[in-house]
Amino acid sequence: MDTIYTFRNTEELWTLFNDRLRAFIISKVKDESVANDILQEVFLRIHQNIDKLEDQSKVQSWIFQIARNAVTDYFRKASKSSQSNETFDQEEESKDYSIFDEAVRDMVSMMNRMPPEYCEALCLTELEGLSQKEYAEKIGISYSGAKSRVQRARTILKDMLMDCCHYQFDKYGTVLSIHPKCCCCCHPTKRKRKNTAK
């Protein structure tokens, strides 16, 4: 049975959920500074919308849904920003984001080019954190149908990314370098950088 939380204001919610929300957001964006910014945005949204919460027993799921939405918004903005900044000098741009950021931007850019049902499947399960069962219930299809769609979406995305770029991985699966195969690559800056850390 879910824990029942009682609270009187946003400050009490901060005390109850701050650490857990911060850990959750860091697990998604892999950057403490970015996570802190998103966390502030999450609590601003909570403060602005707390009066709309009709059932306090559901506060935990409500708060984490706000956090998932904020993380999704961050990735969408990151994708749009990478496309609008394509005229930046490549050496200057390399200072602004890591190989991980680059891979995420490529992924989101490619997702936006996928058929809507597959893009939705990945957004809800990979970015917003829904389980495949929750995803099936949300869009009104069978659990087996949801699993099949998510798997198909992952396969399509992987093929698109591999057609676009050469990826070099370490033995743990971490991206070490990305080299575009053509000028129409998912990331328009035509970058060629390697992680030179020893």
mmCIF file with all atom_site columns, C-alpha atoms in Angstrom:
data_model
loop_
_atom_site.group_PDB
_atom_site.id
_atom_site.type_symbol
_atom_site.label_atom_id
_atom_site.label_alt_id
_atom_site.label_comp_id
_atom_site.label_asym_id
_atom_site.label_entity_id
_atom_site.label_seq_id
_atom_site.pdbx_PDB_ins_code
_atom_site.Cartn_x
_atom_site.Cartn_y
_atom_site.Cartn_z
_atom_site.occupancy
_atom_site.B_iso_or_equiv
_atom_site.pdbx_formal_charge
_atom_site.auth_seq_id
_atom_site.auth_comp_id
_atom_site.auth_asym_id
_atom_site.auth_atom_id
_atom_site.pdbx_PDB_model_num
ATOM 1   C CA . MET A 1 1   ? 0.000  0.000  0.000   1.00 0.00 ? 1   MET A CA 1
ATOM 2   C CA . ASP A 1 2   ? 1.309  3.440  -0.899  1.00 0.00 ? 2   ASP A CA 1
ATOM 3   C CA . THR A 1 3   ? 2.477  5.744  1.881   1.00 0.00 ? 3   THR A CA 1
ATOM 4   C CA . ILE A 1 4   ? -0.020 8.483  2.759   1.00 0.00 ? 4   ILE A CA 1
ATOM 5   C CA . TYR A 1 5   ? 1.676  11.875 3.000   1.00 0.00 ? 5   TYR A CA 1
ATOM 6   C CA . THR A 1 6   ? 0.129  14.815 4.831   1.00 0.00 ? 6   THR A CA 1
ATOM 7   C CA . PHE A 1 7   ? 1.236  18.380 4.238   1.00 0.00 ? 7   PHE A CA 1
ATOM 8   C CA . ARG A 1 8   ? 0.069  21.950 4.615   1.00 0.00 ? 8   ARG A CA 1
ATOM 9   C CA . ASN A 1 9   ? 2.178  23.838 2.096   1.00 0.00 ? 9   ASN A CA 1
ATOM 10  C CA . THR A 1 10  ? 4.879  23.614 -0.561  1.00 0.00 ? 10  THR A CA 1
ATOM 11  C CA . GLU A 1 11  ? 7.637  23.957 2.032   1.00 0.00 ? 11  GLU A CA 1
ATOM 12  C CA . GLU A 1 12  ? 6.556  20.728 3.704   1.00 0.00 ? 12  GLU A CA 1
ATOM 13  C CA . LEU A 1 13  ? 6.509  18.983 0.330   1.00 0.00 ? 13  LEU A CA 1
ATOM 14  C CA . TRP A 1 14  ? 10.067 20.210 -0.248  1.00 0.00 ? 14  TRP A CA 1
ATOM 15  C CA . THR A 1 15  ? 11.136 18.590 3.020   1.00 0.00 ? 15  THR A CA 1
ATOM 16  C CA . LEU A 1 16  ? 9.383  15.337 2.155   1.00 0.00 ? 16  LEU A CA 1
ATOM 17  C CA . PHE A 1 17  ? 10.457 14.942 -1.465  1.00 0.00 ? 17  PHE A CA 1
ATOM 18  C CA . ASN A 1 18  ? 13.488 17.135 -2.182  1.00 0.00 ? 18  ASN A CA 1
ATOM 19  C CA . ASP A 1 19  ? 16.169 14.442 -1.866  1.00 0.00 ? 19  ASP A CA 1
ATOM 20  C CA . ARG A 1 20  ? 14.204 11.762 -3.714  1.00 0.00 ? 20  ARG A CA 1
ATOM 21  C CA . LEU A 1 21  ? 13.251 14.082 -6.556  1.00 0.00 ? 21  LEU A CA 1
ATOM 22  C CA . ARG A 1 22  ? 16.828 15.283 -6.939  1.00 0.00 ? 22  ARG A CA 1
ATOM 23  C CA . ALA A 1 23  ? 18.120 11.699 -7.137  1.00 0.00 ? 23  ALA A CA 1
ATOM 24  C CA . PHE A 1 24  ? 15.409 10.817 -9.663  1.00 0.00 ? 24  PHE A CA 1
ATOM 25  C CA . ILE A 1 25  ? 16.229 13.795 -11.905 1.00 0.00 ? 25  ILE A CA 1
ATOM 26  C CA . ILE A 1 26  ? 19.993 13.169 -11.735 1.00 0.00 ? 26  ILE A CA 1
ATOM 27  C CA . SER A 1 27  ? 19.380 9.569  -12.817 1.00 0.00 ? 27  SER A CA 1
ATOM 28  C CA . LYS A 1 28  ? 17.698 10.929 -15.948 1.00 0.00 ? 28  LYS A CA 1
ATOM 29  C CA . VAL A 1 29  ? 19.923 13.856 -16.964 1.00 0.00 ? 29  VAL A CA 1
ATOM 30  C CA . LYS A 1 30  ? 23.292 12.680 -15.529 1.00 0.00 ? 30  LYS A CA 1
ATOM 31  C CA . ASP A 1 31  ? 24.278 16.238 -14.599 1.00 0.00 ? 31  ASP A CA 1
ATOM 32  C CA . GLU A 1 32  ? 23.940 17.644 -11.066 1.00 0.00 ? 32  GLU A CA 1
ATOM 33  C CA . SER A 1 33  ? 23.859 21.287 -12.162 1.00 0.00 ? 33  SER A CA 1
ATOM 34  C CA . VAL A 1 34  ? 21.131 20.632 -14.717 1.00 0.00 ? 34  VAL A CA 1
ATOM 35  C CA . ALA A 1 35  ? 19.271 18.489 -12.178 1.00 0.00 ? 35  ALA A CA 1
ATOM 36  C CA . ASN A 1 36  ? 19.280 21.325 -9.640  1.00 0.00 ? 36  ASN A CA 1
ATOM 37  C CA . ASP A 1 37  ? 17.801 23.706 -12.219 1.00 0.00 ? 37  ASP A CA 1
ATOM 38  C CA . ILE A 1 38  ? 15.105 21.196 -13.144 1.00 0.00 ? 38  ILE A CA 1
ATOM 39  C CA . LEU A 1 39  ? 14.364 20.562 -9.456  1.00 0.00 ? 39  LEU A CA 1
ATOM 40  C CA . GLN A 1 40  ? 13.728 24.274 -8.912  1.00 0.00 ? 40  GLN A CA 1
ATOM 41  C CA . GLU A 1 41  ? 11.384 24.255 -11.904 1.00 0.00 ? 41  GLU A CA 1
ATOM 42  C CA . VAL A 1 42  ? 9.562  21.214 -10.505 1.00 0.00 ? 42  VAL A CA 1
ATOM 43  C CA . PHE A 1 43  ? 8.875  22.885 -7.171  1.00 0.00 ? 43  PHE A CA 1
ATOM 44  C CA . LEU A 1 44  ? 7.789  26.071 -8.922  1.00 0.00 ? 44  LEU A CA 1
ATOM 45  C CA . ARG A 1 45  ? 5.227  24.024 -10.852 1.00 0.00 ? 45  ARG A CA 1
ATOM 46  C CA . ILE A 1 46  ? 4.162  22.290 -7.637  1.00 0.00 ? 46  ILE A CA 1
ATOM 47  C CA . HIS A 1 47  ? 3.683  25.646 -5.908  1.00 0.00 ? 47  HIS A CA 1
ATOM 48  C CA . GLN A 1 48  ? 1.682  27.026 -8.839  1.00 0.00 ? 48  GLN A CA 1
ATOM 49  C CA . ASN A 1 49  ? -0.573 23.981 -9.142  1.00 0.00 ? 49  ASN A CA 1
ATOM 50  C CA . ILE A 1 50  ? -0.902 22.614 -5.605  1.00 0.00 ? 50  ILE A CA 1
ATOM 51  C CA . ASP A 1 51  ? -4.484 23.885 -5.343  1.00 0.00 ? 51  ASP A CA 1
ATOM 52  C CA . LYS A 1 52  ? -5.428 21.624 -8.265  1.00 0.00 ? 52  LYS A CA 1
ATOM 53  C CA . LEU A 1 53  ? -4.497 18.465 -6.349  1.00 0.00 ? 53  LEU A CA 1
ATOM 54  C CA . GLU A 1 54  ? -7.861 17.122 -5.217  1.00 0.00 ? 54  GLU A CA 1
ATOM 55  C CA . ASP A 1 55  ? -6.641 13.955 -3.474  1.00 0.00 ? 55  ASP A CA 1
ATOM 56  C CA . GLN A 1 56  ? -3.662 14.377 -1.121  1.00 0.00 ? 56  GLN A CA 1
ATOM 57  C CA . SER A 1 57  ? -3.200 10.603 -0.980  1.00 0.00 ? 57  SER A CA 1
ATOM 58  C CA . LYS A 1 58  ? -1.971 10.803 -4.580  1.00 0.00 ? 58  LYS A CA 1
ATOM 59  C CA . VAL A 1 59  ? 0.565  13.557 -3.970  1.00 0.00 ? 59  VAL A CA 1
ATOM 60  C CA . GLN A 1 60  ? 3.611  11.339 -4.524  1.00 0.00 ? 60  GLN A CA 1
ATOM 61  C CA . SER A 1 61  ? 2.563  10.110 -7.978  1.00 0.00 ? 61  SER A CA 1
ATOM 62  C CA . TRP A 1 62  ? 1.428  13.659 -8.848  1.00 0.00 ? 62  TRP A CA 1
ATOM 63  C CA . ILE A 1 63  ? 4.793  15.158 -7.893  1.00 0.00 ? 63  ILE A CA 1
ATOM 64  C CA . PHE A 1 64  ? 6.825  12.561 -9.759  1.00 0.00 ? 64  PHE A CA 1
ATOM 65  C CA . GLN A 1 65  ? 4.684  13.044 -12.860 1.00 0.00 ? 65  GLN A CA 1
ATOM 66  C CA . ILE A 1 66  ? 5.548  16.756 -12.712 1.00 0.00 ? 66  ILE A CA 1
ATOM 67  C CA . ALA A 1 67  ? 9.227  15.788 -12.441 1.00 0.00 ? 67  ALA A CA 1
ATOM 68  C CA . ARG A 1 68  ? 8.972  13.436 -15.443 1.00 0.00 ? 68  ARG A CA 1
ATOM 69  C CA . ASN A 1 69  ? 7.336  16.185 -17.488 1.00 0.00 ? 69  ASN A CA 1
ATOM 70  C CA . ALA A 1 70  ? 10.060 18.661 -16.514 1.00 0.00 ? 70  ALA A CA 1
ATOM 71  C CA . VAL A 1 71  ? 12.796 16.207 -17.567 1.00 0.00 ? 71  VAL A CA 1
ATOM 72  C CA . THR A 1 72  ? 11.012 15.616 -20.879 1.00 0.00 ? 72  THR A CA 1
ATOM 73  C CA . ASP A 1 73  ? 10.788 19.387 -21.434 1.00 0.00 ? 73  ASP A CA 1
ATOM 74  C CA . TYR A 1 74  ? 14.532 19.682 -20.779 1.00 0.00 ? 74  TYR A CA 1
ATOM 75  C CA . PHE A 1 75  ? 15.399 17.085 -23.432 1.00 0.00 ? 75  PHE A CA 1
ATOM 76  C CA . ARG A 1 76  ? 13.036 18.667 -25.958 1.00 0.00 ? 76  ARG A CA 1
ATOM 77  C CA . LYS A 1 77  ? 14.555 22.102 -25.393 1.00 0.00 ? 77  LYS A CA 1
ATOM 78  C CA . ALA A 1 78  ? 18.054 20.631 -25.670 1.00 0.00 ? 78  ALA A CA 1
ATOM 79  C CA . SER A 1 79  ? 17.150 19.120 -29.034 1.00 0.00 ? 79  SER A CA 1
ATOM 80  C CA . LYS A 1 80  ? 15.715 22.395 -30.355 1.00 0.00 ? 80  LYS A CA 1
ATOM 81  C CA . SER A 1 81  ? 18.711 24.349 -29.062 1.00 0.00 ? 81  SER A CA 1
ATOM 82  C CA . SER A 1 82  ? 21.171 22.047 -30.823 1.00 0.00 ? 82  SER A CA 1
ATOM 83  C CA . GLN A 1 83  ? 19.377 22.607 -34.129 1.00 0.00 ? 83  GLN A CA 1
ATOM 84  C CA . SER A 1 84  ? 19.149 26.406 -33.795 1.00 0.00 ? 84  SER A CA 1
ATOM 85  C CA . ASN A 1 85  ? 22.858 26.709 -32.924 1.00 0.00 ? 85  ASN A CA 1
ATOM 86  C CA . GLU A 1 86  ? 24.196 24.920 -36.007 1.00 0.00 ? 86  GLU A CA 1
ATOM 87  C CA . THR A 1 87  ? 26.145 28.012 -37.126 1.00 0.00 ? 87  THR A CA 1
ATOM 88  C CA . PHE A 1 88  ? 28.326 28.006 -33.982 1.00 0.00 ? 88  PHE A CA 1
ATOM 89  C CA . ASP A 1 89  ? 31.985 27.224 -34.466 1.00 0.00 ? 89  ASP A CA 1
ATOM 90  C CA . GLN A 1 90  ? 32.592 23.547 -33.812 1.00 0.00 ? 90  GLN A CA 1
ATOM 91  C CA . GLU A 1 91  ? 35.462 24.078 -31.392 1.00 0.00 ? 91  GLU A CA 1
ATOM 92  C CA . GLU A 1 92  ? 33.425 26.477 -29.291 1.00 0.00 ? 92  GLU A CA 1
ATOM 93  C CA . GLU A 1 93  ? 30.439 24.159 -29.297 1.00 0.00 ? 93  GLU A CA 1
ATOM 94  C CA . SER A 1 94  ? 32.554 21.278 -28.048 1.00 0.00 ? 94  SER A CA 1
ATOM 95  C CA . LYS A 1 95  ? 32.975 23.122 -24.761 1.00 0.00 ? 95  LYS A CA 1
ATOM 96  C CA . ASP A 1 96  ? 29.244 23.339 -24.206 1.00 0.00 ? 96  ASP A CA 1
ATOM 97  C CA . TYR A 1 97  ? 28.139 19.744 -23.997 1.00 0.00 ? 97  TYR A CA 1
ATOM 98  C CA . SER A 1 98  ? 29.536 16.300 -23.356 1.00 0.00 ? 98  SER A CA 1
ATOM 99  C CA . ILE A 1 99  ? 29.504 13.192 -25.507 1.00 0.00 ? 99  ILE A CA 1
ATOM 100 C CA . PHE A 1 100 ? 26.516 12.040 -23.447 1.00 0.00 ? 100 PHE A CA 1
ATOM 101 C CA . ASP A 1 101 ? 24.604 15.237 -24.207 1.00 0.00 ? 101 ASP A CA 1
ATOM 102 C CA . GLU A 1 102 ? 25.402 14.780 -27.871 1.00 0.00 ? 102 GLU A CA 1
ATOM 103 C CA . ALA A 1 103 ? 24.093 11.212 -27.924 1.00 0.00 ? 103 ALA A CA 1
ATOM 104 C CA . VAL A 1 104 ? 20.898 12.274 -26.142 1.00 0.00 ? 104 VAL A CA 1
ATOM 105 C CA . ARG A 1 105 ? 20.312 15.096 -28.607 1.00 0.00 ? 105 ARG A CA 1
ATOM 106 C CA . ASP A 1 106 ? 20.819 12.732 -31.517 1.00 0.00 ? 106 ASP A CA 1
ATOM 107 C CA . MET A 1 107 ? 18.343 10.322 -29.977 1.00 0.00 ? 107 MET A CA 1
ATOM 108 C CA . VAL A 1 108 ? 15.654 12.950 -29.376 1.00 0.00 ? 108 VAL A CA 1
ATOM 109 C CA . SER A 1 109 ? 16.155 14.427 -32.854 1.00 0.00 ? 109 SER A CA 1
ATOM 110 C CA . MET A 1 110 ? 15.689 10.999 -34.423 1.00 0.00 ? 110 MET A CA 1
ATOM 111 C CA . MET A 1 111 ? 12.656 10.240 -32.252 1.00 0.00 ? 111 MET A CA 1
ATOM 112 C CA . ASN A 1 112 ? 10.986 13.364 -33.603 1.00 0.00 ? 112 ASN A CA 1
ATOM 113 C CA . ARG A 1 113 ? 11.371 11.942 -37.139 1.00 0.00 ? 113 ARG A CA 1
ATOM 114 C CA . MET A 1 114 ? 9.816  8.577  -36.304 1.00 0.00 ? 114 MET A CA 1
ATOM 115 C CA . PRO A 1 115 ? 6.163  7.674  -37.002 1.00 0.00 ? 115 PRO A CA 1
ATOM 116 C CA . PRO A 1 116 ? 4.042  9.310  -34.261 1.00 0.00 ? 116 PRO A CA 1
ATOM 117 C CA . GLU A 1 117 ? 3.031  6.068  -32.546 1.00 0.00 ? 117 GLU A CA 1
ATOM 118 C CA . TYR A 1 118 ? 6.662  4.979  -32.150 1.00 0.00 ? 118 TYR A CA 1
ATOM 119 C CA . CYS A 1 119 ? 7.833  8.414  -31.041 1.00 0.00 ? 119 CYS A CA 1
ATOM 120 C CA . GLU A 1 120 ? 5.065  8.440  -28.424 1.00 0.00 ? 120 GLU A CA 1
ATOM 121 C CA . ALA A 1 121 ? 6.044  4.952  -27.241 1.00 0.00 ? 121 ALA A CA 1
ATOM 122 C CA . LEU A 1 122 ? 9.639  6.015  -26.579 1.00 0.00 ? 122 LEU A CA 1
ATOM 123 C CA . CYS A 1 123 ? 8.734  9.404  -25.083 1.00 0.00 ? 123 CYS A CA 1
ATOM 124 C CA . LEU A 1 124 ? 6.396  7.820  -22.554 1.00 0.00 ? 124 LEU A CA 1
ATOM 125 C CA . THR A 1 125 ? 8.573  4.843  -21.603 1.00 0.00 ? 125 THR A CA 1
ATOM 126 C CA . GLU A 1 126 ? 12.140 6.107  -22.020 1.00 0.00 ? 126 GLU A CA 1
ATOM 127 C CA . LEU A 1 127 ? 11.798 9.818  -21.207 1.00 0.00 ? 127 LEU A CA 1
ATOM 128 C CA . GLU A 1 128 ? 8.762  10.020 -18.931 1.00 0.00 ? 128 GLU A CA 1
ATOM 129 C CA . GLY A 1 129 ? 9.536  6.763  -17.151 1.00 0.00 ? 129 GLY A CA 1
ATOM 130 C CA . LEU A 1 130 ? 6.272  4.868  -17.606 1.00 0.00 ? 130 LEU A CA 1
ATOM 131 C CA . SER A 1 131 ? 6.443  1.102  -17.428 1.00 0.00 ? 131 SER A CA 1
ATOM 132 C CA . GLN A 1 132 ? 5.243  -0.730 -20.522 1.00 0.00 ? 132 GLN A CA 1
ATOM 133 C CA . LYS A 1 133 ? 2.143  -1.782 -18.583 1.00 0.00 ? 133 LYS A CA 1
ATOM 134 C CA . GLU A 1 134 ? 1.413  1.843  -17.619 1.00 0.00 ? 134 GLU A CA 1
ATOM 135 C CA . TYR A 1 135 ? 2.013  2.889  -21.220 1.00 0.00 ? 135 TYR A CA 1
ATOM 136 C CA . ALA A 1 136 ? -0.475 0.268  -22.453 1.00 0.00 ? 136 ALA A CA 1
ATOM 137 C CA . GLU A 1 137 ? -3.119 1.504  -20.004 1.00 0.00 ? 137 GLU A CA 1
ATOM 138 C CA . LYS A 1 138 ? -2.466 5.159  -20.850 1.00 0.00 ? 138 LYS A CA 1
ATOM 139 C CA . ILE A 1 139 ? -3.051 4.788  -24.599 1.00 0.00 ? 139 ILE A CA 1
ATOM 140 C CA . GLY A 1 140 ? -5.610 1.991  -24.391 1.00 0.00 ? 140 GLY A CA 1
ATOM 141 C CA . ILE A 1 141 ? -3.878 -0.972 -26.033 1.00 0.00 ? 141 ILE A CA 1
ATOM 142 C CA . SER A 1 142 ? -3.028 -4.472 -24.813 1.00 0.00 ? 142 SER A CA 1
ATOM 143 C CA . TYR A 1 143 ? 0.087  -5.078 -22.747 1.00 0.00 ? 143 TYR A CA 1
ATOM 144 C CA . SER A 1 144 ? 1.505  -7.400 -25.419 1.00 0.00 ? 144 SER A CA 1
ATOM 145 C CA . GLY A 1 145 ? 0.761  -4.770 -28.057 1.00 0.00 ? 145 GLY A CA 1
ATOM 146 C CA . ALA A 1 146 ? 2.556  -2.133 -25.993 1.00 0.00 ? 146 ALA A CA 1
ATOM 147 C CA . LYS A 1 147 ? 5.626  -4.347 -25.523 1.00 0.00 ? 147 LYS A CA 1
ATOM 148 C CA . SER A 1 148 ? 5.740  -5.069 -29.236 1.00 0.00 ? 148 SER A CA 1
ATOM 149 C CA . ARG A 1 149 ? 5.429  -1.391 -30.135 1.00 0.00 ? 149 ARG A CA 1
ATOM 150 C CA . VAL A 1 150 ? 8.133  -0.282 -27.697 1.00 0.00 ? 150 VAL A CA 1
ATOM 151 C CA . GLN A 1 151 ? 10.504 -2.979 -28.948 1.00 0.00 ? 151 GLN A CA 1
ATOM 152 C CA . ARG A 1 152 ? 9.805  -2.023 -32.553 1.00 0.00 ? 152 ARG A CA 1
ATOM 153 C CA . ALA A 1 153 ? 10.359 1.662  -31.725 1.00 0.00 ? 153 ALA A CA 1
ATOM 154 C CA . ARG A 1 154 ? 13.707 0.870  -30.082 1.00 0.00 ? 154 ARG A CA 1
ATOM 155 C CA . THR A 1 155 ? 14.797 -1.125 -33.125 1.00 0.00 ? 155 THR A CA 1
ATOM 156 C CA . ILE A 1 156 ? 13.810 1.675  -35.512 1.00 0.00 ? 156 ILE A CA 1
ATOM 157 C CA . LEU A 1 157 ? 15.628 4.274  -33.401 1.00 0.00 ? 157 LEU A CA 1
ATOM 158 C CA . LYS A 1 158 ? 18.779 2.154  -33.175 1.00 0.00 ? 158 LYS A CA 1
ATOM 159 C CA . ASP A 1 159 ? 18.811 1.609  -36.944 1.00 0.00 ? 159 ASP A CA 1
ATOM 160 C CA . MET A 1 160 ? 18.312 5.341  -37.590 1.00 0.00 ? 160 MET A CA 1
ATOM 161 C CA . LEU A 1 161 ? 21.153 6.271  -35.245 1.00 0.00 ? 161 LEU A CA 1
ATOM 162 C CA . MET A 1 162 ? 23.526 3.690  -36.708 1.00 0.00 ? 162 MET A CA 1
ATOM 163 C CA . ASP A 1 163 ? 22.689 4.803  -40.256 1.00 0.00 ? 163 ASP A CA 1
ATOM 164 C CA . CYS A 1 164 ? 23.433 8.390  -39.241 1.00 0.00 ? 164 CYS A CA 1
ATOM 165 C CA . CYS A 1 165 ? 26.680 8.064  -37.292 1.00 0.00 ? 165 CYS A CA 1
ATOM 166 C CA . HIS A 1 166 ? 29.561 5.822  -36.298 1.00 0.00 ? 166 HIS A CA 1
ATOM 167 C CA . TYR A 1 167 ? 29.485 5.292  -32.511 1.00 0.00 ? 167 TYR A CA 1
ATOM 168 C CA . GLN A 1 168 ? 32.476 4.049  -30.528 1.00 0.00 ? 168 GLN A CA 1
ATOM 169 C CA . PHE A 1 169 ? 31.686 2.404  -27.176 1.00 0.00 ? 169 PHE A CA 1
ATOM 170 C CA . ASP A 1 170 ? 33.764 1.153  -24.270 1.00 0.00 ? 170 ASP A CA 1
ATOM 171 C CA . LYS A 1 171 ? 33.235 -2.304 -22.763 1.00 0.00 ? 171 LYS A CA 1
ATOM 172 C CA . TYR A 1 172 ? 30.488 -0.929 -20.507 1.00 0.00 ? 172 TYR A CA 1
ATOM 173 C CA . GLY A 1 173 ? 28.493 0.499  -23.409 1.00 0.00 ? 173 GLY A CA 1
ATOM 174 C CA . THR A 1 174 ? 29.435 4.133  -22.725 1.00 0.00 ? 174 THR A CA 1
ATOM 175 C CA . VAL A 1 175 ? 29.693 6.318  -25.837 1.00 0.00 ? 175 VAL A CA 1
ATOM 176 C CA . LEU A 1 176 ? 33.309 7.401  -26.395 1.00 0.00 ? 176 LEU A CA 1
ATOM 177 C CA . SER A 1 177 ? 33.034 9.161  -29.745 1.00 0.00 ? 177 SER A CA 1
ATOM 178 C CA . ILE A 1 178 ? 30.511 9.968  -32.455 1.00 0.00 ? 178 ILE A CA 1
ATOM 179 C CA . HIS A 1 179 ? 31.354 10.517 -36.121 1.00 0.00 ? 179 HIS A CA 1
ATOM 180 C CA . PRO A 1 180 ? 28.609 11.544 -38.576 1.00 0.00 ? 180 PRO A CA 1
ATOM 181 C CA . LYS A 1 181 ? 28.480 9.483  -41.766 1.00 0.00 ? 181 LYS A CA 1
ATOM 182 C CA . CYS A 1 182 ? 27.002 12.287 -43.876 1.00 0.00 ? 182 CYS A CA 1
ATOM 183 C CA . CYS A 1 183 ? 26.049 15.968 -43.808 1.00 0.00 ? 183 CYS A CA 1
ATOM 184 C CA . CYS A 1 184 ? 22.388 15.101 -43.224 1.00 0.00 ? 184 CYS A CA 1
ATOM 185 C CA . CYS A 1 185 ? 23.210 13.505 -39.893 1.00 0.00 ? 185 CYS A CA 1
ATOM 186 C CA . CYS A 1 186 ? 20.750 13.757 -37.012 1.00 0.00 ? 186 CYS A CA 1
ATOM 187 C CA . HIS A 1 187 ? 23.049 16.289 -35.354 1.00 0.00 ? 187 HIS A CA 1
ATOM 188 C CA . PRO A 1 188 ? 23.598 19.119 -37.853 1.00 0.00 ? 188 PRO A CA 1
ATOM 189 C CA . THR A 1 189 ? 26.897 20.448 -36.548 1.00 0.00 ? 189 THR A CA 1
ATOM 190 C CA . LYS A 1 190 ? 28.918 17.812 -38.452 1.00 0.00 ? 190 LYS A CA 1
ATOM 191 C CA . ARG A 1 191 ? 30.956 17.194 -35.347 1.00 0.00 ? 191 ARG A CA 1
ATOM 192 C CA . LYS A 1 192 ? 33.920 14.885 -35.103 1.00 0.00 ? 192 LYS A CA 1
ATOM 193 C CA . ARG A 1 193 ? 35.201 14.639 -31.594 1.00 0.00 ? 193 ARG A CA 1
ATOM 194 C CA . LYS A 1 194 ? 36.736 11.929 -29.519 1.00 0.00 ? 194 LYS A CA 1
ATOM 195 C CA . ASN A 1 195 ? 36.898 11.442 -25.801 1.00 0.00 ? 195 ASN A CA 1
ATOM 196 C CA . THR A 1 196 ? 40.635 11.718 -25.235 1.00 0.00 ? 196 THR A CA 1
ATOM 197 C CA . ALA A 1 197 ? 40.559 10.944 -21.514 1.00 0.00 ? 197 ALA A CA 1
ATOM 198 C CA . LYS A 1 198 ? 43.001 8.179  -20.655 1.00 0.00 ? 198 LYS A CA 1
#
